mmCIF file of C-alpha atoms in Angstrom:
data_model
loop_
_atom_site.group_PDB
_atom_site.id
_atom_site.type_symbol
_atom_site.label_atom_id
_atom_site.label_comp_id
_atom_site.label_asym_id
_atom_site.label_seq_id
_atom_site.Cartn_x
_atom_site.Cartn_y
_atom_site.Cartn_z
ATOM 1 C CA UNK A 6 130.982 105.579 137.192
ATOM 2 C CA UNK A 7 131.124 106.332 140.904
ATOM 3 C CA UNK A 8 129.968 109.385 143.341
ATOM 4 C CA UNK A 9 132.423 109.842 145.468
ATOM 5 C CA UNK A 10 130.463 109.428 148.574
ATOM 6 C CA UNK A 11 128.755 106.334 147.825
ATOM 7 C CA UNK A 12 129.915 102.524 147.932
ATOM 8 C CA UNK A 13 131.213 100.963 144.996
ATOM 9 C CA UNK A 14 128.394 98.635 144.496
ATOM 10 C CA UNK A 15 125.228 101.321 144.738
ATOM 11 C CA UNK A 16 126.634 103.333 142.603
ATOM 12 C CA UNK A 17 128.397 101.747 140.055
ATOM 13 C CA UNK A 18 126.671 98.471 139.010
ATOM 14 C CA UNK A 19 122.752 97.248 138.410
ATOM 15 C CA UNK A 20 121.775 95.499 141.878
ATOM 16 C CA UNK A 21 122.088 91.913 139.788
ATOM 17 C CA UNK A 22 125.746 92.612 139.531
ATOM 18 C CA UNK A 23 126.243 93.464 142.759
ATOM 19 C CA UNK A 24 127.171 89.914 144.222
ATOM 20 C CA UNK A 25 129.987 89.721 141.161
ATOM 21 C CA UNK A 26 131.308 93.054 142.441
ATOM 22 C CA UNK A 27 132.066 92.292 146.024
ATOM 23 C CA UNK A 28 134.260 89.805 145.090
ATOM 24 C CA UNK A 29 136.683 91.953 142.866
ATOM 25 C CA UNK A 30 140.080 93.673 144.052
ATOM 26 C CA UNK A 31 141.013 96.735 145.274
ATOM 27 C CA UNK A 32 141.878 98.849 141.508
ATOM 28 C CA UNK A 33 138.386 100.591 141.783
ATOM 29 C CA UNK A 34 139.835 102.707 144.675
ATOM 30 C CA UNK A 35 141.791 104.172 141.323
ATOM 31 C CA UNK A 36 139.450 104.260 139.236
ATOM 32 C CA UNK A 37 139.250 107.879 137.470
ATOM 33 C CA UNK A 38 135.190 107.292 137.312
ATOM 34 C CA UNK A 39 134.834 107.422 140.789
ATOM 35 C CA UNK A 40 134.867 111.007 140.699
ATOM 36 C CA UNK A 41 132.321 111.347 137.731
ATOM 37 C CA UNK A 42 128.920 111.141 137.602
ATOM 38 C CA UNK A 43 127.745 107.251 137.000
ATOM 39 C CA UNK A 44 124.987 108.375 134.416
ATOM 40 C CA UNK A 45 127.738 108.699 132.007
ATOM 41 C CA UNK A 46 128.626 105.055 132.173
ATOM 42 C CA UNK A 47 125.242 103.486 131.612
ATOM 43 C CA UNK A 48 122.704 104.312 129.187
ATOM 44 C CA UNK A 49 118.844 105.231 130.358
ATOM 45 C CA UNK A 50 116.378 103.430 128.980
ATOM 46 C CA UNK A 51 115.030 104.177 125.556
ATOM 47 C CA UNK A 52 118.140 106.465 124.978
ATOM 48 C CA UNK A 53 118.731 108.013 121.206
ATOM 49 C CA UNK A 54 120.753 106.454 119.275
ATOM 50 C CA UNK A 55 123.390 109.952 119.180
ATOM 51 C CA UNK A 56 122.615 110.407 122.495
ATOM 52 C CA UNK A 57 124.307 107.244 123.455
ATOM 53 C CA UNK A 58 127.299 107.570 121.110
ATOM 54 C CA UNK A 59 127.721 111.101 122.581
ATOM 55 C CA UNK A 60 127.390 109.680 126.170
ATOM 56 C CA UNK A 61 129.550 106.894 125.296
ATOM 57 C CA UNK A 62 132.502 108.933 123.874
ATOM 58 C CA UNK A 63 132.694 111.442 126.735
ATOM 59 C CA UNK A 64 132.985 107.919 129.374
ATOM 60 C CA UNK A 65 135.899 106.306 126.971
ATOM 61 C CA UNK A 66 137.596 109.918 127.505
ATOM 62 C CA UNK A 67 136.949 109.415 131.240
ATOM 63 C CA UNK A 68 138.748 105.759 130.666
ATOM 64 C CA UNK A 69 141.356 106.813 128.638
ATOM 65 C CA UNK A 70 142.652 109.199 131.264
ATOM 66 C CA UNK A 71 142.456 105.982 133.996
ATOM 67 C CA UNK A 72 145.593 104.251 135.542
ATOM 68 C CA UNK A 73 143.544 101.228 136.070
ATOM 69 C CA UNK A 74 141.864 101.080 132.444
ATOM 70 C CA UNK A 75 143.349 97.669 131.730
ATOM 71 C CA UNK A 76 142.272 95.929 135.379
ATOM 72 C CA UNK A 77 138.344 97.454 134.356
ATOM 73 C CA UNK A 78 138.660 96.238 131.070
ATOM 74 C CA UNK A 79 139.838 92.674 132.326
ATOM 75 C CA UNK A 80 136.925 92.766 134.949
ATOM 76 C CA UNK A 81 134.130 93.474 132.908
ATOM 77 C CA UNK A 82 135.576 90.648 130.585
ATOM 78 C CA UNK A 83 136.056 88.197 133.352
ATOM 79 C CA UNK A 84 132.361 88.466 134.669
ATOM 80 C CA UNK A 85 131.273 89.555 131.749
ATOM 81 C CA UNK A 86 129.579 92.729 132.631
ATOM 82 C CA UNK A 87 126.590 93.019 130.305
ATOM 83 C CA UNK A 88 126.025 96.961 130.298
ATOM 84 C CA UNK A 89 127.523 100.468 130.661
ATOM 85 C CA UNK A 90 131.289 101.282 129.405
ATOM 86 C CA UNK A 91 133.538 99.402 131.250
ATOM 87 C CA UNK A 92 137.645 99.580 130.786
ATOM 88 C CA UNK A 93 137.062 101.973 127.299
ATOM 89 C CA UNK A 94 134.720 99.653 125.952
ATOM 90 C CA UNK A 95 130.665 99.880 125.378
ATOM 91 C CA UNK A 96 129.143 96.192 126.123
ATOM 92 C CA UNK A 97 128.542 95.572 122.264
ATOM 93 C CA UNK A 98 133.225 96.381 122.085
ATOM 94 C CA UNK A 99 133.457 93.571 124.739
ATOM 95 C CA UNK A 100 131.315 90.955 123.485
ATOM 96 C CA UNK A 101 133.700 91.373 120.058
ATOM 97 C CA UNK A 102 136.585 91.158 122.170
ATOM 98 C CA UNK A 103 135.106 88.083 124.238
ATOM 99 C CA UNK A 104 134.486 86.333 120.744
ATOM 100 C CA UNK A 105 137.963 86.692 119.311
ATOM 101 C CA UNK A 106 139.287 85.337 122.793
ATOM 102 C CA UNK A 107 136.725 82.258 122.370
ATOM 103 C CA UNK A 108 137.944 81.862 118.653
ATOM 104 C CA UNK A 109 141.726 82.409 119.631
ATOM 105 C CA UNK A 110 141.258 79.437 122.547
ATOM 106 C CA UNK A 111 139.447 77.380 120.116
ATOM 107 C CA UNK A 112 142.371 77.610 117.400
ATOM 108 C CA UNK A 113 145.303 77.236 119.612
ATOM 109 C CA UNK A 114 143.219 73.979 121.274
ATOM 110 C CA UNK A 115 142.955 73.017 117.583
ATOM 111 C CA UNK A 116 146.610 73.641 116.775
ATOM 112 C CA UNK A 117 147.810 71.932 120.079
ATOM 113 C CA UNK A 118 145.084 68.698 119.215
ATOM 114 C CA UNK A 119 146.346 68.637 115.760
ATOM 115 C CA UNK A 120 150.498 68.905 117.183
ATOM 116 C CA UNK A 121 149.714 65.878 120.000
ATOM 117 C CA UNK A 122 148.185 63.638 117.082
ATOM 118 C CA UNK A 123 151.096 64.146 114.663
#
């Protein structure tokens, strides 16, 4: 995701994330990506469809290979990051992942309405 001689923020994220970024902690500074090239990580526009499953394959290898997989993963979760392959996961894998968290919450608030009441 990152060229090693440029800033986190240029090179990584689209400028509207930037702001979000600022604010995170210090795991990018071990992020495996830093040392690949960002095009990997986020599609171009109008990209083929094999193209991008290609492109998006070779970045999960680049993540599964990275110490700090799990604090990306969390972070693009958290804010949610809405493109690229963040923590081993394309945005369409993390807004599956954010829906069976949302669904999870909802059932234990359920269980834990339903166990107050009885």
């Amino acid at each position: 995701m990152l060229l090693p001689h440029q800033p986190l923020q240029e090179a990584a994220v689209p400028s509207q994330r930037i702001a979000a970024r600022d604010q995170a902690g210090p795991w990018h500074s071990e992020a495996v990506c830093r040392r690949d090239e960002a095009g990997l990580f986020f599609a171009p526009s109008k990209e083929p469809t094999a193209a991008r499953l290609s492109r998006e394959e070779a970045a999960k290898r680049v993540c599964a290979r990275c110490p700090v997989m799990v604090e990306c993963r969390e972070h693009a979760l958290l804010q949610p990051e809405p493109y690229g392959v963040w923590g081993g996961l394309t945005a369409a894998e993390r807004r599956v992942v954010l829906a069976r968290r949302r669904r999870r919450e909802a059932e234990l608030q359920r269980s834990q309405h339903i166990a107050a009441a009885g």
